[in-house]
Amino acid sequence: MPRPHRLDFQGAIHYVRVRGRAESNIFFEPALLARHPKDWWNNAPHVRKFLELLNEPLAECGAQLYAYSVEPNVASLLVQTLGAPVHRFMQRVCGSFSRHWHAAGTHAGEKRGAFAQRYESQVIAPEYVPHAVRRVHAAPYAAGLRWPSMSYPFSSERAYVGGRASSLLHGGVVEEALEEKGFVGPNGYREFTALPESAYVVRLFETGSPEDARIVGNRTFVMQARDRAAHPAPTPTREQLIAGVAASLHIAPAEMFGATHRGVLGRSLVAWYGLRTRAATLAEMARWFSVSAATLGRGFRYYRRRAPEYFASRALPGWDFRAGTGSLEKAGGDV
């Protein structure tokens, strides 16, 4: 029986679990950490690298991370895709970590990646986001991992119980969802997680909605999610992207194809907005300018550091992001 296609739409919140190869603990060896409980961070360099490598895909794909946890061979993420589709985001994450894992260990020369072939994912209705966060943070404990400190170290739980917030996280969305349920601040999070999960919610996460196993939500949300997946928001064309960026830089569109500073910056901005609006892949946009995808990616990473003001806008002339969903609404005539 063929596996169902993944459900995705702009603004979808995904609960993702990605597993390493069966014969490997790709993130850390629990026995090593058990022998050195006070030096857990230095004995888990692959966890550090995995979290570090999340930064670029989150920014490049226009995604927001709400929770994470890392077990010896499993990583759990709660992520909202406001730009590129979830499979593009996961390709970037898994590809980057696999390259690191091969280079750092005894796996150089192997063609297989660090991860199993297919990751698990569910689309989460907004009202179940706090439950999904709790599930992400509870996963290591459910797997039998115990820690002498108050919170498991390789998860975002500490950010929600009053510890230092990770720069990766957009915790405000989760905090607002908890406040709507009457749980405020770190104490509210502790109170919520201490409550037993209802049998209905447990079953919903374990088997999905009766109407669609890919979704955690009620029938109304299932219908809305399917409709949004079937009718995606309009995306700008190649010409509109190039013209919009050129207008924002006050240059002619033809200059975007040259080797000038403004041309390289312009191509970087086209790549940035093209990914976030789902207009094209990095490889497709690289072909527009007769450069490699790697060159285009390096360009917008470089200019995001050197000139972040150009990447801060959520709009291009003629196109505007609808706040909160990441989809596009036409803002006037064609560019």
Short mmCIF file of C-alpha atoms in Angstrom, two decimals:
data_model
loop_
_atom_site.label_atom_id
_atom_site.label_comp_id
_atom_site.label_asym_id
_atom_site.label_seq_id
_atom_site.Cartn_x
_atom_site.Cartn_y
_atom_site.Cartn_z
CA MET A 1 0.00 0.00 0.00
CA PRO A 2 1.55 3.34 -1.02
CA ARG A 3 2.32 5.84 1.73
CA PRO A 4 0.12 8.97 1.76
CA HIS A 5 1.58 12.19 0.42
CA ARG A 6 2.72 14.65 3.04
CA LEU A 7 0.27 17.43 3.78
CA ASP A 8 1.74 20.90 3.60
CA PHE A 9 0.63 24.47 3.08
CA GLN A 10 2.06 27.86 3.84
CA GLY A 11 1.69 28.52 7.56
CA ALA A 12 1.27 24.86 8.51
CA ILE A 13 2.63 23.79 11.91
CA HIS A 14 4.45 20.44 11.68
CA TYR A 15 5.38 17.98 14.39
CA VAL A 16 8.39 16.23 12.84
CA ARG A 17 10.42 13.25 14.06
CA VAL A 18 13.54 12.28 12.15
CA ARG A 19 15.45 9.09 12.95
CA GLY A 20 19.04 8.11 12.41
CA ARG A 21 20.10 4.89 10.75
CA ALA A 22 19.08 1.85 12.78
CA GLU A 23 22.62 0.77 13.59
CA SER A 24 23.83 4.19 14.80
CA ASN A 25 23.32 6.70 17.57
CA ILE A 26 23.98 9.68 15.35
CA PHE A 27 23.59 12.39 18.02
CA PHE A 28 25.23 10.99 21.15
CA GLU A 29 26.03 7.84 23.08
CA PRO A 30 23.93 7.69 26.27
CA ALA A 31 26.47 5.45 28.04
CA LEU A 32 29.19 8.10 27.58
CA LEU A 33 27.00 10.82 29.00
CA ALA A 34 25.99 8.60 31.92
CA ARG A 35 29.67 8.27 32.86
CA HIS A 36 30.21 12.05 32.63
CA PRO A 37 26.89 13.63 33.70
CA LYS A 38 28.48 17.01 34.50
CA ASP A 39 30.14 17.32 31.12
CA TRP A 40 27.13 16.45 28.97
CA TRP A 41 27.53 19.34 26.50
CA ASN A 42 31.15 18.58 25.60
CA ASN A 43 30.34 14.89 25.21
CA ALA A 44 27.56 15.55 22.70
CA PRO A 45 29.22 17.60 19.92
CA HIS A 46 26.83 16.22 17.29
CA VAL A 47 23.86 17.64 19.24
CA ARG A 48 25.57 21.02 19.37
CA LYS A 49 26.22 20.88 15.63
CA PHE A 50 22.67 19.77 14.81
CA LEU A 51 21.20 22.73 16.72
CA GLU A 52 23.71 25.07 15.12
CA LEU A 53 22.84 23.74 11.66
CA LEU A 54 19.15 24.47 12.25
CA ASN A 55 19.82 28.20 12.10
CA GLU A 56 20.38 28.59 8.37
CA PRO A 57 17.48 26.40 7.15
CA LEU A 58 15.12 28.20 9.53
CA ALA A 59 16.16 31.57 8.13
CA GLU A 60 16.48 30.53 4.51
CA CYS A 61 13.15 28.68 4.41
CA GLY A 62 11.20 31.25 6.40
CA ALA A 63 10.39 28.72 9.15
CA GLN A 64 9.83 29.22 12.88
CA LEU A 65 10.82 26.67 15.52
CA TYR A 66 8.58 26.28 18.56
CA ALA A 67 10.14 23.27 20.29
CA TYR A 68 12.86 20.65 19.86
CA SER A 69 14.36 17.66 21.61
CA VAL A 70 17.27 15.42 20.64
CA GLU A 71 17.60 11.79 21.73
CA PRO A 72 20.56 9.51 20.88
CA ASN A 73 19.11 8.62 17.48
CA VAL A 74 15.95 10.76 17.12
CA ALA A 75 15.26 14.48 16.81
CA SER A 76 11.80 15.95 17.35
CA LEU A 77 10.87 19.40 16.02
CA LEU A 78 7.75 21.54 16.13
CA VAL A 79 8.15 23.94 13.23
CA GLN A 80 5.90 26.29 11.27
CA THR A 81 6.62 26.64 7.56
CA LEU A 82 5.91 30.26 6.68
CA GLY A 83 8.01 30.11 3.53
CA ALA A 84 9.45 27.07 1.76
CA PRO A 85 7.64 23.70 2.08
CA VAL A 86 8.49 21.42 5.00
CA HIS A 87 10.27 18.90 2.78
CA ARG A 88 12.65 21.64 1.56
CA PHE A 89 13.37 22.62 5.14
CA MET A 90 14.00 19.02 6.18
CA GLN A 91 16.22 18.40 3.14
CA ARG A 92 18.41 21.33 4.20
CA VAL A 93 18.55 20.19 7.83
CA CYS A 94 19.21 16.52 7.13
CA GLY A 95 21.63 17.18 4.27
CA SER A 96 23.74 19.61 6.30
CA PHE A 97 23.89 17.30 9.31
CA SER A 98 24.69 14.23 7.21
CA ARG A 99 27.66 16.04 5.66
CA HIS A 100 28.89 17.03 9.12
CA TRP A 101 28.36 13.52 10.49
CA HIS A 102 30.33 11.92 7.67
CA ALA A 103 33.15 14.42 7.95
CA ALA A 104 33.39 14.16 11.74
CA GLY A 105 33.39 10.36 12.13
CA THR A 106 34.48 7.12 10.55
CA HIS A 107 31.85 7.32 7.84
CA ALA A 108 33.79 9.26 5.21
CA GLY A 109 33.30 7.77 1.77
CA GLU A 110 29.93 6.22 2.52
CA LYS A 111 27.08 7.29 0.29
CA ARG A 112 24.28 6.68 2.78
CA GLY A 113 23.05 9.61 4.82
CA ALA A 114 22.97 9.79 8.60
CA PHE A 115 19.18 9.55 8.70
CA ALA A 116 16.61 6.92 7.87
CA GLN A 117 14.95 7.49 4.51
CA ARG A 118 11.66 9.04 5.59
CA TYR A 119 10.85 11.35 8.48
CA GLU A 120 7.50 11.33 10.27
CA SER A 121 5.32 14.44 10.27
CA GLN A 122 1.87 15.60 11.33
CA VAL A 123 0.14 18.93 10.76
CA ILE A 124 -0.99 20.40 14.09
CA ALA A 125 -4.07 22.57 14.60
CA PRO A 126 -3.22 25.77 16.56
CA GLU A 127 -5.19 24.73 19.65
CA TYR A 128 -3.03 21.61 19.98
CA VAL A 129 0.32 23.45 19.79
CA PRO A 130 0.86 23.39 23.59
CA HIS A 131 0.13 19.65 23.57
CA ALA A 132 2.64 19.17 20.75
CA VAL A 133 5.29 21.13 22.66
CA ARG A 134 4.70 18.97 25.71
CA ARG A 135 4.97 15.86 23.54
CA VAL A 136 8.28 17.02 22.02
CA HIS A 137 9.75 17.71 25.46
CA ALA A 138 8.42 14.45 26.92
CA ALA A 139 9.87 12.28 24.12
CA PRO A 140 13.31 11.73 25.74
CA TYR A 141 11.72 10.74 29.05
CA ALA A 142 9.34 8.39 27.25
CA ALA A 143 12.40 6.80 25.63
CA GLY A 144 13.83 6.05 29.08
CA LEU A 145 16.38 8.86 29.29
CA ARG A 146 16.80 10.27 32.79
CA TRP A 147 18.75 13.30 33.91
CA PRO A 148 19.88 14.40 37.36
CA SER A 149 19.12 18.07 36.68
CA MET A 150 15.65 19.59 36.58
CA SER A 151 15.32 19.58 32.79
CA TYR A 152 16.61 17.34 30.03
CA PRO A 153 19.55 19.27 28.50
CA PHE A 154 19.05 18.52 24.80
CA SER A 155 15.63 20.12 24.41
CA SER A 156 13.95 23.51 24.44
CA GLU A 157 12.10 22.71 27.68
CA ARG A 158 14.37 24.90 29.78
CA ALA A 159 13.34 27.96 27.77
CA TYR A 160 9.72 27.38 28.82
CA VAL A 161 10.42 26.83 32.53
CA GLY A 162 12.29 30.07 33.05
CA GLY A 163 15.77 29.24 31.75
CA ARG A 164 17.67 31.08 29.05
CA ALA A 165 15.68 31.08 25.82
CA SER A 166 17.37 29.57 22.79
CA SER A 167 17.96 31.95 19.89
CA LEU A 168 16.39 29.28 17.68
CA LEU A 169 12.97 29.52 19.32
CA HIS A 170 9.89 31.61 18.66
CA GLY A 171 8.33 30.83 22.02
CA GLY A 172 5.86 33.72 21.99
CA VAL A 173 3.35 31.78 19.88
CA VAL A 174 3.38 28.89 22.36
CA GLU A 175 3.13 31.22 25.35
CA GLU A 176 0.08 32.92 23.81
CA ALA A 177 -1.55 29.55 23.13
CA LEU A 178 -0.95 28.52 26.75
CA GLU A 179 -2.36 31.82 28.04
CA GLU A 180 -5.54 31.16 26.06
CA LYS A 181 -5.86 27.94 28.05
CA GLY A 182 -5.26 29.83 31.32
CA PHE A 183 -1.59 28.92 31.85
CA VAL A 184 0.66 31.98 32.17
CA GLY A 185 4.45 32.13 32.22
CA PRO A 186 6.92 29.45 33.35
CA ASN A 187 4.71 28.38 36.24
CA GLY A 188 1.80 28.04 33.84
CA TYR A 189 3.88 25.84 31.56
CA ARG A 190 4.86 23.62 34.51
CA GLU A 191 1.23 23.41 35.60
CA PHE A 192 0.09 22.49 32.08
CA THR A 193 2.72 19.78 31.61
CA ALA A 194 1.94 18.31 35.04
CA LEU A 195 -1.65 17.64 34.02
CA PRO A 196 -2.40 14.17 32.64
CA GLU A 197 -3.10 14.16 28.90
CA SER A 198 -6.62 13.12 28.00
CA ALA A 199 -7.16 9.81 26.21
CA TYR A 200 -8.67 11.74 23.29
CA VAL A 201 -5.56 13.91 22.79
CA VAL A 202 -3.22 10.92 23.16
CA ARG A 203 -5.17 9.02 20.52
CA LEU A 204 -5.26 12.07 18.26
CA PHE A 205 -1.46 12.33 18.27
CA GLU A 206 -0.90 8.60 17.97
CA THR A 207 -3.32 7.91 15.13
CA GLY A 208 -4.19 11.35 13.74
CA SER A 209 -7.65 12.68 13.01
CA PRO A 210 -10.28 10.06 12.02
CA GLU A 211 -10.75 12.06 8.82
CA ASP A 212 -7.01 12.30 8.00
CA ALA A 213 -4.20 10.55 9.87
CA ARG A 214 -1.74 13.26 8.78
CA ILE A 215 -3.52 15.89 10.87
CA VAL A 216 -3.93 16.54 14.60
CA GLY A 217 -7.15 18.55 14.75
CA ASN A 218 -10.91 18.42 14.53
CA ARG A 219 -12.98 17.89 11.42
CA THR A 220 -13.25 21.62 10.67
CA PHE A 221 -9.47 22.04 10.78
CA VAL A 222 -9.01 18.96 8.58
CA MET A 223 -11.25 20.52 5.92
CA GLN A 224 -9.44 23.86 6.17
CA ALA A 225 -6.00 22.25 5.98
CA ARG A 226 -6.92 20.15 2.96
CA ASP A 227 -8.37 23.20 1.22
CA ARG A 228 -5.26 25.28 1.84
CA ALA A 229 -3.03 22.45 0.61
CA ALA A 230 -5.17 22.04 -2.52
CA HIS A 231 -5.37 25.79 -3.22
CA PRO A 232 -2.00 27.34 -2.38
CA ALA A 233 -1.57 31.09 -2.26
CA PRO A 234 -0.34 32.72 -5.49
CA THR A 235 3.40 33.05 -5.90
CA PRO A 236 5.34 35.72 -7.77
CA THR A 237 6.79 34.84 -11.14
CA ARG A 238 10.46 35.04 -12.01
CA GLU A 239 9.90 38.38 -13.70
CA GLN A 240 7.97 39.77 -10.72
CA LEU A 241 10.65 38.69 -8.26
CA ILE A 242 13.45 40.23 -10.29
CA ALA A 243 11.53 43.44 -11.00
CA GLY A 244 10.45 43.75 -7.35
CA VAL A 245 13.97 43.35 -6.01
CA ALA A 246 15.38 45.70 -8.65
CA ALA A 247 12.82 48.33 -7.65
CA SER A 248 13.71 47.95 -3.97
CA LEU A 249 17.42 48.46 -4.80
CA HIS A 250 16.71 51.26 -7.31
CA ILE A 251 18.57 49.48 -10.10
CA ALA A 252 17.59 48.23 -13.55
CA PRO A 253 16.53 44.54 -13.70
CA ALA A 254 19.34 43.88 -16.20
CA GLU A 255 21.92 44.76 -13.55
CA MET A 256 20.77 41.71 -11.55
CA PHE A 257 22.59 39.52 -14.08
CA GLY A 258 25.95 41.34 -13.80
CA ALA A 259 28.93 41.00 -11.48
CA THR A 260 28.49 44.33 -9.68
CA HIS A 261 27.97 44.51 -5.92
CA ARG A 262 24.34 45.54 -6.47
CA GLY A 263 23.83 42.72 -8.94
CA VAL A 264 25.09 40.08 -6.53
CA LEU A 265 23.03 41.57 -3.71
CA GLY A 266 20.01 41.60 -5.99
CA ARG A 267 20.41 37.93 -6.91
CA SER A 268 20.75 37.11 -3.22
CA LEU A 269 17.50 38.92 -2.47
CA VAL A 270 15.72 37.15 -5.31
CA ALA A 271 16.84 33.83 -3.85
CA TRP A 272 15.72 34.87 -0.37
CA TYR A 273 12.25 35.96 -1.43
CA GLY A 274 11.90 33.17 -3.97
CA LEU A 275 12.42 30.51 -1.29
CA ARG A 276 10.16 32.19 1.23
CA THR A 277 7.33 32.66 -1.26
CA ARG A 278 7.72 29.12 -2.68
CA ALA A 279 8.24 30.64 -6.11
CA ALA A 280 11.17 28.34 -6.98
CA THR A 281 13.91 26.19 -5.52
CA LEU A 282 17.43 27.47 -5.02
CA ALA A 283 18.63 25.32 -7.94
CA GLU A 284 15.93 26.71 -10.24
CA MET A 285 16.76 30.30 -9.34
CA ALA A 286 20.47 29.63 -9.80
CA ARG A 287 19.74 28.66 -13.39
CA TRP A 288 17.99 31.99 -13.92
CA PHE A 289 21.30 33.74 -13.30
CA SER A 290 23.67 31.06 -14.70
CA VAL A 291 25.32 30.48 -11.31
CA SER A 292 25.40 27.48 -8.98
CA ALA A 293 22.91 26.95 -6.18
CA ALA A 294 25.82 26.92 -3.73
CA THR A 295 26.94 30.34 -4.96
CA LEU A 296 23.44 31.75 -4.62
CA GLY A 297 23.08 30.32 -1.12
CA ARG A 298 26.44 31.72 -0.02
CA GLY A 299 25.41 35.08 -1.43
CA PHE A 300 22.32 35.58 0.66
CA ARG A 301 23.97 34.16 3.79
CA TYR A 302 26.81 36.67 3.32
CA TYR A 303 24.52 39.64 2.68
CA ARG A 304 22.15 38.71 5.51
CA ARG A 305 25.11 39.20 7.84
CA ARG A 306 26.53 42.29 6.13
CA ALA A 307 23.30 44.04 5.13
CA PRO A 308 20.43 42.61 7.24
CA GLU A 309 18.22 45.62 6.55
CA TYR A 310 17.57 44.38 3.01
CA PHE A 311 16.26 41.06 4.33
CA ALA A 312 14.12 42.41 7.15
CA SER A 313 11.14 43.43 5.01
CA ARG A 314 8.25 41.02 4.63
CA ALA A 315 7.27 42.61 1.33
CA LEU A 316 8.40 43.39 -2.16
CA PRO A 317 6.98 46.14 -4.34
CA GLY A 318 3.70 44.74 -5.65
CA TRP A 319 3.60 41.76 -3.27
CA ASP A 320 2.93 41.55 0.44
CA PHE A 321 3.08 38.77 3.03
CA ARG A 322 -0.15 38.31 4.94
CA ALA A 323 0.88 38.59 8.59
CA GLY A 324 0.78 35.39 10.57
CA THR A 325 0.31 32.96 7.69
CA GLY A 326 3.21 33.67 5.40
CA SER A 327 0.94 33.47 2.37
CA LEU A 328 0.85 36.18 -0.25
CA GLU A 329 -1.79 38.66 -1.17
CA LYS A 330 -1.52 40.85 -4.22
CA ALA A 331 -0.89 44.44 -3.13
CA GLY A 332 -1.76 46.41 -6.20
CA GLY A 333 -0.96 45.87 -9.88
CA ASP A 334 1.68 43.70 -11.46
CA VAL A 335 5.27 44.68 -10.92
#
